[in-house]
């Protein structure tokens, strides 16, 4: 602090002022007090120094706030690095959005390939999902829901789609207008695939059970085949199912 003060005092002698010089002073009780100095020289008509007018302010509160902000930012960055979710932070007024590195990586993009725009999100939502997902956002902004939560498909850089669990919480101003919403993306593609495969297994099991029941009810070959065709058609949701009957003599 003493060296900084001496350096700036030399500058003060040359230019006649110093603004927001930060240094530390030792109080009577030995406590070190951070202060801010503003000083301007008063000169006579010939440019000779007569006196200086200065003000010194206690800088403890500001330094404490800055330290708290730095620590908060450090915790935020650590949370981003240690979290497997993608983080987003949307300024609703400007439509600027912060996307974390993990958010971009999840979709196969490099850091520089995604800009801070809401369109980066909206243009990648699957067309079949965009309307109802947008409505979910509107409902949350209207305070119809305590949180924004959806599961929808997002397009990756290679053109494929991933299932994303999208969660967020909005902030409103005093007039009730949404001003900001922040949240996270979680890749749930593997879970959705497992659920879809389980559903297919259940449907196949139900199909075999239905066919077996119909077979027990009738031993007529034509009836069995027609039952099988009807049930497979329902399962596959298709217009036509063909079963070829081959006789042993060709």
JSON list of C-alpha atoms in Angstrom, two decimals:
[
{"chain": "A", "resi": 1, "resn": "UNK", "atom": "CA", "xyz": [0.00, 0.00, 0.00]},
{"chain": "A", "resi": 2, "resn": "UNK", "atom": "CA", "xyz": [2.82, 2.42, 0.83]},
{"chain": "A", "resi": 3, "resn": "UNK", "atom": "CA", "xyz": [4.52, 1.86, -2.51]},
{"chain": "A", "resi": 4, "resn": "UNK", "atom": "CA", "xyz": [1.22, 2.32, -4.37]},
{"chain": "A", "resi": 5, "resn": "UNK", "atom": "CA", "xyz": [0.54, 5.52, -2.43]},
{"chain": "A", "resi": 6, "resn": "UNK", "atom": "CA", "xyz": [4.00, 6.92, -3.14]},
{"chain": "A", "resi": 7, "resn": "UNK", "atom": "CA", "xyz": [3.70, 6.10, -6.85]},
{"chain": "A", "resi": 8, "resn": "UNK", "atom": "CA", "xyz": [0.33, 7.78, -7.14]},
{"chain": "A", "resi": 9, "resn": "UNK", "atom": "CA", "xyz": [1.50, 10.75, -5.06]},
{"chain": "A", "resi": 10, "resn": "UNK", "atom": "CA", "xyz": [4.19, 11.35, -7.67]},
{"chain": "A", "resi": 11, "resn": "UNK", "atom": "CA", "xyz": [1.50, 11.27, -10.36]},
{"chain": "A", "resi": 12, "resn": "UNK", "atom": "CA", "xyz": [-0.58, 13.67, -8.26]},
{"chain": "A", "resi": 13, "resn": "UNK", "atom": "CA", "xyz": [2.30, 16.15, -8.20]},
{"chain": "A", "resi": 14, "resn": "UNK", "atom": "CA", "xyz": [2.53, 16.00, -12.01]},
{"chain": "A", "resi": 15, "resn": "UNK", "atom": "CA", "xyz": [-1.14, 16.16, -12.99]},
{"chain": "A", "resi": 16, "resn": "UNK", "atom": "CA", "xyz": [-2.72, 17.72, -9.92]},
{"chain": "A", "resi": 17, "resn": "UNK", "atom": "CA", "xyz": [-5.29, 15.07, -9.07]},
{"chain": "A", "resi": 18, "resn": "UNK", "atom": "CA", "xyz": [-5.78, 11.45, -8.07]},
{"chain": "A", "resi": 19, "resn": "UNK", "atom": "CA", "xyz": [-9.02, 9.51, -8.33]},
{"chain": "A", "resi": 20, "resn": "UNK", "atom": "CA", "xyz": [-10.17, 6.40, -6.44]},
{"chain": "A", "resi": 21, "resn": "UNK", "atom": "CA", "xyz": [-6.77, 5.38, -5.17]},
{"chain": "A", "resi": 22, "resn": "UNK", "atom": "CA", "xyz": [-7.20, 2.26, -3.06]},
{"chain": "A", "resi": 23, "resn": "UNK", "atom": "CA", "xyz": [-4.76, 1.55, -0.26]},
{"chain": "A", "resi": 24, "resn": "UNK", "atom": "CA", "xyz": [-4.73, 0.52, 3.37]},
{"chain": "A", "resi": 25, "resn": "UNK", "atom": "CA", "xyz": [-4.27, 2.62, 6.51]},
{"chain": "A", "resi": 26, "resn": "UNK", "atom": "CA", "xyz": [-3.34, 1.41, 9.98]},
{"chain": "A", "resi": 27, "resn": "UNK", "atom": "CA", "xyz": [-5.71, 2.65, 12.68]},
{"chain": "A", "resi": 28, "resn": "UNK", "atom": "CA", "xyz": [-4.77, 3.59, 16.22]},
{"chain": "A", "resi": 29, "resn": "UNK", "atom": "CA", "xyz": [-5.83, 0.17, 17.53]},
{"chain": "A", "resi": 30, "resn": "UNK", "atom": "CA", "xyz": [-3.64, -1.54, 14.89]},
{"chain": "A", "resi": 31, "resn": "UNK", "atom": "CA", "xyz": [-6.54, -2.54, 12.67]},
{"chain": "A", "resi": 32, "resn": "UNK", "atom": "CA", "xyz": [-5.87, -2.32, 8.93]},
{"chain": "A", "resi": 33, "resn": "UNK", "atom": "CA", "xyz": [-8.56, -0.29, 7.16]},
{"chain": "A", "resi": 34, "resn": "UNK", "atom": "CA", "xyz": [-9.01, -0.35, 3.36]},
{"chain": "A", "resi": 35, "resn": "UNK", "atom": "CA", "xyz": [-9.75, 3.16, 2.08]},
{"chain": "A", "resi": 36, "resn": "UNK", "atom": "CA", "xyz": [-10.36, 5.06, -1.17]},
{"chain": "A", "resi": 37, "resn": "UNK", "atom": "CA", "xyz": [-8.70, 8.44, -1.75]},
{"chain": "A", "resi": 38, "resn": "UNK", "atom": "CA", "xyz": [-9.82, 11.20, -4.10]},
{"chain": "A", "resi": 39, "resn": "UNK", "atom": "CA", "xyz": [-7.67, 14.35, -4.17]},
{"chain": "A", "resi": 40, "resn": "UNK", "atom": "CA", "xyz": [-7.35, 17.49, -6.29]},
{"chain": "A", "resi": 41, "resn": "UNK", "atom": "CA", "xyz": [-4.76, 20.27, -6.09]},
{"chain": "A", "resi": 42, "resn": "UNK", "atom": "CA", "xyz": [-5.68, 23.94, -5.63]},
{"chain": "A", "resi": 43, "resn": "UNK", "atom": "CA", "xyz": [-3.31, 26.26, -7.50]},
{"chain": "A", "resi": 44, "resn": "UNK", "atom": "CA", "xyz": [-2.83, 30.01, -7.78]},
{"chain": "A", "resi": 45, "resn": "UNK", "atom": "CA", "xyz": [-3.01, 31.99, -11.01]},
{"chain": "A", "resi": 46, "resn": "UNK", "atom": "CA", "xyz": [0.61, 31.15, -11.78]},
{"chain": "A", "resi": 47, "resn": "UNK", "atom": "CA", "xyz": [0.12, 27.43, -11.33]},
{"chain": "A", "resi": 48, "resn": "UNK", "atom": "CA", "xyz": [1.78, 27.16, -7.93]},
{"chain": "A", "resi": 49, "resn": "UNK", "atom": "CA", "xyz": [0.33, 24.65, -5.47]},
{"chain": "A", "resi": 50, "resn": "UNK", "atom": "CA", "xyz": [-1.52, 26.27, -2.58]},
{"chain": "A", "resi": 51, "resn": "UNK", "atom": "CA", "xyz": [-3.32, 23.29, -1.03]},
{"chain": "A", "resi": 52, "resn": "UNK", "atom": "CA", "xyz": [-5.19, 20.17, -1.92]},
{"chain": "A", "resi": 53, "resn": "UNK", "atom": "CA", "xyz": [-8.74, 19.10, -1.29]},
{"chain": "A", "resi": 54, "resn": "UNK", "atom": "CA", "xyz": [-9.16, 15.41, -0.59]},
{"chain": "A", "resi": 55, "resn": "UNK", "atom": "CA", "xyz": [-11.64, 12.88, 0.66]},
{"chain": "A", "resi": 56, "resn": "UNK", "atom": "CA", "xyz": [-11.02, 9.44, 2.12]},
{"chain": "A", "resi": 57, "resn": "UNK", "atom": "CA", "xyz": [-13.74, 6.80, 2.33]},
{"chain": "A", "resi": 58, "resn": "UNK", "atom": "CA", "xyz": [-13.89, 3.54, 4.26]},
{"chain": "A", "resi": 59, "resn": "UNK", "atom": "CA", "xyz": [-13.73, 0.81, 1.60]},
{"chain": "A", "resi": 60, "resn": "UNK", "atom": "CA", "xyz": [-14.43, -2.15, 3.89]},
{"chain": "A", "resi": 61, "resn": "UNK", "atom": "CA", "xyz": [-18.00, -2.73, 2.76]},
{"chain": "A", "resi": 62, "resn": "UNK", "atom": "CA", "xyz": [-17.22, -2.63, -0.94]},
{"chain": "A", "resi": 63, "resn": "UNK", "atom": "CA", "xyz": [-14.29, -5.00, -0.59]},
{"chain": "A", "resi": 64, "resn": "UNK", "atom": "CA", "xyz": [-16.44, -7.33, 1.47]},
{"chain": "A", "resi": 65, "resn": "UNK", "atom": "CA", "xyz": [-19.11, -7.32, -1.24]},
{"chain": "A", "resi": 66, "resn": "UNK", "atom": "CA", "xyz": [-16.54, -7.88, -3.97]},
{"chain": "A", "resi": 67, "resn": "UNK", "atom": "CA", "xyz": [-15.02, -10.75, -2.02]},
{"chain": "A", "resi": 68, "resn": "UNK", "atom": "CA", "xyz": [-18.45, -12.32, -1.52]},
{"chain": "A", "resi": 69, "resn": "UNK", "atom": "CA", "xyz": [-19.16, -11.96, -5.25]},
{"chain": "A", "resi": 70, "resn": "UNK", "atom": "CA", "xyz": [-15.83, -13.57, -6.15]},
{"chain": "A", "resi": 71, "resn": "UNK", "atom": "CA", "xyz": [-16.50, -16.47, -3.80]},
{"chain": "A", "resi": 72, "resn": "UNK", "atom": "CA", "xyz": [-20.02, -16.84, -5.19]},
{"chain": "A", "resi": 73, "resn": "UNK", "atom": "CA", "xyz": [-18.68, -16.91, -8.76]},
{"chain": "A", "resi": 74, "resn": "UNK", "atom": "CA", "xyz": [-16.07, -19.48, -7.77]},
{"chain": "A", "resi": 75, "resn": "UNK", "atom": "CA", "xyz": [-18.78, -21.71, -6.26]},
{"chain": "A", "resi": 76, "resn": "UNK", "atom": "CA", "xyz": [-20.88, -21.25, -9.41]},
{"chain": "A", "resi": 77, "resn": "UNK", "atom": "CA", "xyz": [-18.00, -22.29, -11.68]},
{"chain": "A", "resi": 78, "resn": "UNK", "atom": "CA", "xyz": [-17.21, -25.28, -9.48]},
{"chain": "A", "resi": 79, "resn": "UNK", "atom": "CA", "xyz": [-20.86, -26.32, -9.60]},
{"chain": "A", "resi": 80, "resn": "UNK", "atom": "CA", "xyz": [-20.85, -26.05, -13.40]},
{"chain": "A", "resi": 81, "resn": "UNK", "atom": "CA", "xyz": [-17.70, -28.14, -13.71]},
{"chain": "A", "resi": 82, "resn": "UNK", "atom": "CA", "xyz": [-18.89, -30.83, -11.30]},
{"chain": "A", "resi": 83, "resn": "UNK", "atom": "CA", "xyz": [-22.44, -31.09, -12.65]},
{"chain": "A", "resi": 84, "resn": "UNK", "atom": "CA", "xyz": [-23.31, -33.47, -15.46]},
{"chain": "A", "resi": 85, "resn": "UNK", "atom": "CA", "xyz": [-26.33, -31.34, -16.34]},
{"chain": "A", "resi": 86, "resn": "UNK", "atom": "CA", "xyz": [-26.29, -28.49, -18.84]},
{"chain": "A", "resi": 87, "resn": "UNK", "atom": "CA", "xyz": [-27.08, -25.11, -17.28]},
{"chain": "A", "resi": 88, "resn": "UNK", "atom": "CA", "xyz": [-28.97, -22.25, -18.96]},
{"chain": "A", "resi": 89, "resn": "UNK", "atom": "CA", "xyz": [-29.83, -18.75, -17.79]},
{"chain": "A", "resi": 90, "resn": "UNK", "atom": "CA", "xyz": [-32.35, -16.75, -19.84]},
{"chain": "A", "resi": 91, "resn": "UNK", "atom": "CA", "xyz": [-32.73, -12.95, -19.76]},
{"chain": "A", "resi": 92, "resn": "UNK", "atom": "CA", "xyz": [-36.38, -12.77, -20.77]},
{"chain": "A", "resi": 93, "resn": "UNK", "atom": "CA", "xyz": [-36.22, -9.05, -21.59]},
{"chain": "A", "resi": 94, "resn": "UNK", "atom": "CA", "xyz": [-33.39, -9.35, -24.13]},
{"chain": "A", "resi": 95, "resn": "UNK", "atom": "CA", "xyz": [-33.71, -13.06, -25.07]},
{"chain": "A", "resi": 96, "resn": "UNK", "atom": "CA", "xyz": [-30.02, -13.48, -24.31]},
{"chain": "A", "resi": 97, "resn": "UNK", "atom": "CA", "xyz": [-29.26, -16.90, -22.85]},
{"chain": "A", "resi": 98, "resn": "UNK", "atom": "CA", "xyz": [-26.17, -18.23, -21.12]},
{"chain": "A", "resi": 99, "resn": "UNK", "atom": "CA", "xyz": [-25.51, -21.86, -22.06]},
{"chain": "A", "resi": 100, "resn": "UNK", "atom": "CA", "xyz": [-22.91, -23.75, -20.06]},
{"chain": "A", "resi": 101, "resn": "UNK", "atom": "CA", "xyz": [-20.17, -25.76, -21.76]},
{"chain": "A", "resi": 102, "resn": "UNK", "atom": "CA", "xyz": [-21.89, -28.97, -20.69]},
{"chain": "A", "resi": 103, "resn": "UNK", "atom": "CA", "xyz": [-25.18, -27.81, -22.29]},
{"chain": "A", "resi": 104, "resn": "UNK", "atom": "CA", "xyz": [-23.39, -27.42, -25.63]},
{"chain": "A", "resi": 105, "resn": "UNK", "atom": "CA", "xyz": [-21.33, -30.59, -25.24]},
{"chain": "A", "resi": 106, "resn": "UNK", "atom": "CA", "xyz": [-24.49, -32.61, -24.54]},
{"chain": "A", "resi": 107, "resn": "UNK", "atom": "CA", "xyz": [-25.70, -31.83, -28.08]},
{"chain": "A", "resi": 108, "resn": "UNK", "atom": "CA", "xyz": [-22.28, -32.37, -29.66]},
{"chain": "A", "resi": 109, "resn": "UNK", "atom": "CA", "xyz": [-21.24, -28.73, -30.08]},
{"chain": "A", "resi": 110, "resn": "UNK", "atom": "CA", "xyz": [-18.01, -26.92, -29.27]},
{"chain": "A", "resi": 111, "resn": "UNK", "atom": "CA", "xyz": [-18.04, -23.89, -26.99]},
{"chain": "A", "resi": 112, "resn": "UNK", "atom": "CA", "xyz": [-17.81, -21.37, -29.84]},
{"chain": "A", "resi": 113, "resn": "UNK", "atom": "CA", "xyz": [-20.52, -22.98, -31.99]},
{"chain": "A", "resi": 114, "resn": "UNK", "atom": "CA", "xyz": [-23.42, -21.81, -29.80]},
{"chain": "A", "resi": 115, "resn": "UNK", "atom": "CA", "xyz": [-24.14, -18.09, -29.28]},
{"chain": "A", "resi": 116, "resn": "UNK", "atom": "CA", "xyz": [-26.09, -16.52, -26.40]},
{"chain": "A", "resi": 117, "resn": "UNK", "atom": "CA", "xyz": [-29.47, -16.45, -28.12]},
{"chain": "A", "resi": 118, "resn": "UNK", "atom": "CA", "xyz": [-32.81, -18.09, -27.29]},
{"chain": "A", "resi": 119, "resn": "UNK", "atom": "CA", "xyz": [-33.03, -19.26, -30.89]},
{"chain": "A", "resi": 120, "resn": "UNK", "atom": "CA", "xyz": [-30.16, -21.68, -30.23]},
{"chain": "A", "resi": 121, "resn": "UNK", "atom": "CA", "xyz": [-32.60, -23.60, -28.01]},
{"chain": "A", "resi": 122, "resn": "UNK", "atom": "CA", "xyz": [-35.88, -23.13, -29.88]},
{"chain": "A", "resi": 123, "resn": "UNK", "atom": "CA", "xyz": [-34.57, -24.14, -33.31]},
{"chain": "A", "resi": 124, "resn": "UNK", "atom": "CA", "xyz": [-33.30, -27.44, -31.89]},
{"chain": "A", "resi": 125, "resn": "UNK", "atom": "CA", "xyz": [-36.49, -28.52, -30.12]},
{"chain": "A", "resi": 126, "resn": "UNK", "atom": "CA", "xyz": [-38.23, -31.26, -32.13]},
{"chain": "A", "resi": 127, "resn": "UNK", "atom": "CA", "xyz": [-41.00, -29.71, -34.30]},
{"chain": "A", "resi": 128, "resn": "UNK", "atom": "CA", "xyz": [-43.59, -32.06, -32.75]},
{"chain": "A", "resi": 129, "resn": "UNK", "atom": "CA", "xyz": [-42.61, -30.88, -29.26]},
{"chain": "A", "resi": 130, "resn": "UNK", "atom": "CA", "xyz": [-42.07, -27.14, -29.76]},
{"chain": "A", "resi": 131, "resn": "UNK", "atom": "CA", "xyz": [-45.69, -25.96, -29.40]},
{"chain": "A", "resi": 132, "resn": "UNK", "atom": "CA", "xyz": [-46.50, -27.76, -26.17]},
{"chain": "A", "resi": 133, "resn": "UNK", "atom": "CA", "xyz": [-43.08, -27.00, -24.66]},
{"chain": "A", "resi": 134, "resn": "UNK", "atom": "CA", "xyz": [-43.53, -23.30, -25.47]},
{"chain": "A", "resi": 135, "resn": "UNK", "atom": "CA", "xyz": [-46.98, -23.45, -23.85]},
{"chain": "A", "resi": 136, "resn": "UNK", "atom": "CA", "xyz": [-45.39, -24.94, -20.72]},
{"chain": "A", "resi": 137, "resn": "UNK", "atom": "CA", "xyz": [-43.07, -21.93, -20.57]},
{"chain": "A", "resi": 138, "resn": "UNK", "atom": "CA", "xyz": [-46.03, -19.54, -20.96]},
{"chain": "A", "resi": 139, "resn": "UNK", "atom": "CA", "xyz": [-47.94, -21.35, -18.20]},
{"chain": "A", "resi": 140, "resn": "UNK", "atom": "CA", "xyz": [-45.00, -20.97, -15.84]},
{"chain": "A", "resi": 141, "resn": "UNK", "atom": "CA", "xyz": [-44.60, -17.28, -16.72]},
{"chain": "A", "resi": 142, "resn": "UNK", "atom": "CA", "xyz": [-48.32, -16.87, -15.94]},
{"chain": "A", "resi": 143, "resn": "UNK", "atom": "CA", "xyz": [-47.65, -18.57, -12.56]},
{"chain": "A", "resi": 144, "resn": "UNK", "atom": "CA", "xyz": [-49.96, -21.45, -13.40]},
{"chain": "A", "resi": 145, "resn": "UNK", "atom": "CA", "xyz": [-47.16, -23.86, -12.46]},
{"chain": "A", "resi": 146, "resn": "UNK", "atom": "CA", "xyz": [-44.62, -23.51, -9.63]},
{"chain": "A", "resi": 147, "resn": "UNK", "atom": "CA", "xyz": [-41.80, -24.75, -11.88]},
{"chain": "A", "resi": 148, "resn": "UNK", "atom": "CA", "xyz": [-41.13, -25.29, -15.57]},
{"chain": "A", "resi": 149, "resn": "UNK", "atom": "CA", "xyz": [-40.60, -29.01, -16.23]},
{"chain": "A", "resi": 150, "resn": "UNK", "atom": "CA", "xyz": [-40.76, -30.79, -19.59]},
{"chain": "A", "resi": 151, "resn": "UNK", "atom": "CA", "xyz": [-39.28, -33.82, -21.33]},
{"chain": "A", "resi": 152, "resn": "UNK", "atom": "CA", "xyz": [-38.76, -33.18, -25.02]},
{"chain": "A", "resi": 153, "resn": "UNK", "atom": "CA", "xyz": [-36.44, -33.99, -27.89]},
{"chain": "A", "resi": 154, "resn": "UNK", "atom": "CA", "xyz": [-33.49, -31.79, -28.85]},
{"chain": "A", "resi": 155, "resn": "UNK", "atom": "CA", "xyz": [-31.58, -32.07, -32.11]},
{"chain": "A", "resi": 156, "resn": "UNK", "atom": "CA", "xyz": [-27.85, -32.75, -31.88]},
{"chain": "A", "resi": 157, "resn": "UNK", "atom": "CA", "xyz": [-25.13, -31.49, -34.20]},
{"chain": "A", "resi": 158, "resn": "UNK", "atom": "CA", "xyz": [-25.15, -34.80, -36.13]},
{"chain": "A", "resi": 159, "resn": "UNK", "atom": "CA", "xyz": [-28.90, -34.51, -36.77]},
{"chain": "A", "resi": 160, "resn": "UNK", "atom": "CA", "xyz": [-29.97, -37.14, -34.23]},
{"chain": "A", "resi": 161, "resn": "UNK", "atom": "CA", "xyz": [-32.28, -36.37, -31.33]},
{"chain": "A", "resi": 162, "resn": "UNK", "atom": "CA", "xyz": [-31.81, -36.74, -27.58]},
{"chain": "A", "resi": 163, "resn": "UNK", "atom": "CA", "xyz": [-34.49, -36.79, -24.94]},
{"chain": "A", "resi": 164, "resn": "UNK", "atom": "CA", "xyz": [-33.92, -33.90, -22.52]},
{"chain": "A", "resi": 165, "resn": "UNK", "atom": "CA", "xyz": [-35.41, -33.33, -19.08]},
{"chain": "A", "resi": 166, "resn": "UNK", "atom": "CA", "xyz": [-35.70, -29.54, -19.00]},
{"chain": "A", "resi": 167, "resn": "UNK", "atom": "CA", "xyz": [-36.31, -27.84, -15.63]},
{"chain": "A", "resi": 168, "resn": "UNK", "atom": "CA", "xyz": [-36.38, -24.16, -14.70]},
{"chain": "A", "resi": 169, "resn": "UNK", "atom": "CA", "xyz": [-37.59, -21.45, -12.33]},
{"chain": "A", "resi": 170, "resn": "UNK", "atom": "CA", "xyz": [-38.57, -17.91, -13.33]},
{"chain": "A", "resi": 171, "resn": "UNK", "atom": "CA", "xyz": [-38.13, -14.59, -11.55]},
{"chain": "A", "resi": 172, "resn": "UNK", "atom": "CA", "xyz": [-40.71, -11.82, -11.80]},
{"chain": "A", "resi": 173, "resn": "UNK", "atom": "CA", "xyz": [-40.52, -8.05, -11.26]},
{"chain": "A", "resi": 174, "resn": "UNK", "atom": "CA", "xyz": [-42.79, -6.11, -8.89]},
{"chain": "A", "resi": 175, "resn": "UNK", "atom": "CA", "xyz": [-45.45, -5.86, -11.59]},
{"chain": "A", "resi": 176, "resn": "UNK", "atom": "CA", "xyz": [-45.51, -9.62, -12.13]},
{"chain": "A", "resi": 177, "resn": "UNK", "atom": "CA", "xyz": [-43.63, -9.64, -15.43]},
{"chain": "A", "resi": 178, "resn": "UNK", "atom": "CA", "xyz": [-41.09, -12.46, -15.95]},
{"chain": "A", "resi": 179, "resn": "UNK", "atom": "CA", "xyz": [-37.59, -11.05, -16.21]},
{"chain": "A", "resi": 180, "resn": "UNK", "atom": "CA", "xyz": [-35.37, -14.10, -15.93]},
{"chain": "A", "resi": 181, "resn": "UNK", "atom": "CA", "xyz": [-35.51, -17.88, -15.89]},
{"chain": "A", "resi": 182, "resn": "UNK", "atom": "CA", "xyz": [-32.68, -20.29, -15.15]},
{"chain": "A", "resi": 183, "resn": "UNK", "atom": "CA", "xyz": [-32.57, -24.04, -15.22]},
{"chain": "A", "resi": 184, "resn": "UNK", "atom": "CA", "xyz": [-30.89, -27.22, -16.40]},
{"chain": "A", "resi": 185, "resn": "UNK", "atom": "CA", "xyz": [-30.87, -29.86, -19.13]},
{"chain": "A", "resi": 186, "resn": "UNK", "atom": "CA", "xyz": [-30.49, -33.54, -18.22]},
{"chain": "A", "resi": 187, "resn": "UNK", "atom": "CA", "xyz": [-29.93, -36.17, -20.89]},
{"chain": "A", "resi": 188, "resn": "UNK", "atom": "CA", "xyz": [-32.58, -38.87, -20.25]},
{"chain": "A", "resi": 189, "resn": "UNK", "atom": "CA", "xyz": [-32.26, -40.61, -23.63]},
{"chain": "A", "resi": 190, "resn": "UNK", "atom": "CA", "xyz": [-31.12, -43.94, -22.16]},
{"chain": "A", "resi": 191, "resn": "UNK", "atom": "CA", "xyz": [-34.01, -43.96, -19.69]},
{"chain": "A", "resi": 192, "resn": "UNK", "atom": "CA", "xyz": [-36.55, -43.18, -22.41]},
{"chain": "A", "resi": 193, "resn": "UNK", "atom": "CA", "xyz": [-35.15, -45.95, -24.63]},
{"chain": "A", "resi": 194, "resn": "UNK", "atom": "CA", "xyz": [-35.36, -48.41, -21.74]},
{"chain": "A", "resi": 195, "resn": "UNK", "atom": "CA", "xyz": [-38.97, -47.36, -21.06]},
{"chain": "A", "resi": 196, "resn": "UNK", "atom": "CA", "xyz": [-39.88, -47.74, -24.73]},
{"chain": "A", "resi": 197, "resn": "UNK", "atom": "CA", "xyz": [-38.28, -51.20, -24.89]},
{"chain": "A", "resi": 198, "resn": "UNK", "atom": "CA", "xyz": [-40.12, -52.26, -21.73]},
{"chain": "A", "resi": 199, "resn": "UNK", "atom": "CA", "xyz": [-43.39, -51.05, -23.26]},
{"chain": "A", "resi": 200, "resn": "UNK", "atom": "CA", "xyz": [-42.70, -53.06, -26.43]},
{"chain": "A", "resi": 201, "resn": "UNK", "atom": "CA", "xyz": [-42.02, -56.16, -24.33]},
{"chain": "A", "resi": 202, "resn": "UNK", "atom": "CA", "xyz": [-45.29, -55.68, -22.46]},
{"chain": "A", "resi": 203, "resn": "UNK", "atom": "CA", "xyz": [-47.16, -55.26, -25.75]},
{"chain": "A", "resi": 204, "resn": "UNK", "atom": "CA", "xyz": [-45.55, -58.41, -27.20]},
{"chain": "A", "resi": 205, "resn": "UNK", "atom": "CA", "xyz": [-46.46, -60.34, -24.08]},
{"chain": "A", "resi": 206, "resn": "UNK", "atom": "CA", "xyz": [-50.04, -59.10, -24.28]},
{"chain": "A", "resi": 207, "resn": "UNK", "atom": "CA", "xyz": [-50.13, -60.03, -27.98]},
{"chain": "A", "resi": 208, "resn": "UNK", "atom": "CA", "xyz": [-49.01, -63.60, -27.35]},
{"chain": "A", "resi": 209, "resn": "UNK", "atom": "CA", "xyz": [-51.46, -63.95, -24.49]},
{"chain": "A", "resi": 210, "resn": "UNK", "atom": "CA", "xyz": [-54.32, -62.66, -26.64]},
{"chain": "A", "resi": 211, "resn": "UNK", "atom": "CA", "xyz": [-53.43, -64.94, -29.54]},
{"chain": "A", "resi": 212, "resn": "UNK", "atom": "CA", "xyz": [-53.07, -67.95, -27.23]},
{"chain": "A", "resi": 213, "resn": "UNK", "atom": "CA", "xyz": [-56.49, -67.24, -25.72]},
{"chain": "A", "resi": 214, "resn": "UNK", "atom": "CA", "xyz": [-58.13, -66.92, -29.13]},
{"chain": "A", "resi": 215, "resn": "UNK", "atom": "CA", "xyz": [-56.45, -70.16, -30.29]},
{"chain": "A", "resi": 216, "resn": "UNK", "atom": "CA", "xyz": [-57.84, -72.05, -27.30]},
{"chain": "A", "resi": 217, "resn": "UNK", "atom": "CA", "xyz": [-61.27, -70.71, -28.14]},
{"chain": "A", "resi": 218, "resn": "UNK", "atom": "CA", "xyz": [-61.10, -71.98, -31.73]},
{"chain": "A", "resi": 219, "resn": "UNK", "atom": "CA", "xyz": [-59.10, -74.72, -33.35]},
{"chain": "A", "resi": 220, "resn": "UNK", "atom": "CA", "xyz": [-59.93, -73.57, -36.86]},
{"chain": "A", "resi": 221, "resn": "UNK", "atom": "CA", "xyz": [-56.74, -72.71, -38.77]},
{"chain": "A", "resi": 222, "resn": "UNK", "atom": "CA", "xyz": [-58.31, -69.82, -40.68]},
{"chain": "A", "resi": 223, "resn": "UNK", "atom": "CA", "xyz": [-59.65, -68.31, -37.46]},
{"chain": "A", "resi": 224, "resn": "UNK", "atom": "CA", "xyz": [-56.26, -68.63, -35.76]},
{"chain": "A", "resi": 225, "resn": "UNK", "atom": "CA", "xyz": [-54.47, -66.98, -38.67]},
{"chain": "A", "resi": 226, "resn": "UNK", "atom": "CA", "xyz": [-57.01, -64.15, -38.90]},
{"chain": "A", "resi": 227, "resn": "UNK", "atom": "CA", "xyz": [-56.76, -63.55, -35.15]},
{"chain": "A", "resi": 228, "resn": "UNK", "atom": "CA", "xyz": [-52.99, -63.42, -35.39]},
{"chain": "A", "resi": 229, "resn": "UNK", "atom": "CA", "xyz": [-53.13, -60.93, -38.27]},
{"chain": "A", "resi": 230, "resn": "UNK", "atom": "CA", "xyz": [-55.60, -58.69, -36.43]},
{"chain": "A", "resi": 231, "resn": "UNK", "atom": "CA", "xyz": [-53.59, -58.61, -33.20]},
{"chain": "A", "resi": 232, "resn": "UNK", "atom": "CA", "xyz": [-50.23, -57.99, -34.92]},
{"chain": "A", "resi": 233, "resn": "UNK", "atom": "CA", "xyz": [-51.84, -55.24, -36.96]},
{"chain": "A", "resi": 234, "resn": "UNK", "atom": "CA", "xyz": [-53.02, -53.56, -33.74]},
{"chain": "A", "resi": 235, "resn": "UNK", "atom": "CA", "xyz": [-49.60, -53.92, -32.12]},
{"chain": "A", "resi": 236, "resn": "UNK", "atom": "CA", "xyz": [-47.66, -52.50, -35.06]},
{"chain": "A", "resi": 237, "resn": "UNK", "atom": "CA", "xyz": [-50.32, -49.91, -35.92]},
{"chain": "A", "resi": 238, "resn": "UNK", "atom": "CA", "xyz": [-50.02, -50.79, -39.61]},
{"chain": "A", "resi": 239, "resn": "UNK", "atom": "CA", "xyz": [-52.47, -51.04, -42.49]},
{"chain": "A", "resi": 240, "resn": "UNK", "atom": "CA", "xyz": [-51.69, -54.58, -43.60]},
{"chain": "A", "resi": 241, "resn": "UNK", "atom": "CA", "xyz": [-50.11, -57.73, -42.17]},
{"chain": "A", "resi": 242, "resn": "UNK", "atom": "CA", "xyz": [-49.39, -60.76, -44.35]},
{"chain": "A", "resi": 243, "resn": "UNK", "atom": "CA", "xyz": [-48.88, -64.30, -43.10]},
{"chain": "A", "resi": 244, "resn": "UNK", "atom": "CA", "xyz": [-47.79, -66.84, -45.70]},
{"chain": "A", "resi": 245, "resn": "UNK", "atom": "CA", "xyz": [-49.11, -70.33, -45.29]},
{"chain": "A", "resi": 246, "resn": "UNK", "atom": "CA", "xyz": [-46.85, -73.00, -46.79]},
{"chain": "A", "resi": 247, "resn": "UNK", "atom": "CA", "xyz": [-48.01, -76.56, -47.31]},
{"chain": "A", "resi": 248, "resn": "UNK", "atom": "CA", "xyz": [-45.62, -79.42, -46.71]},
{"chain": "A", "resi": 249, "resn": "UNK", "atom": "CA", "xyz": [-45.85, -80.53, -50.31]},
{"chain": "A", "resi": 250, "resn": "UNK", "atom": "CA", "xyz": [-44.71, -77.06, -51.55]}
]
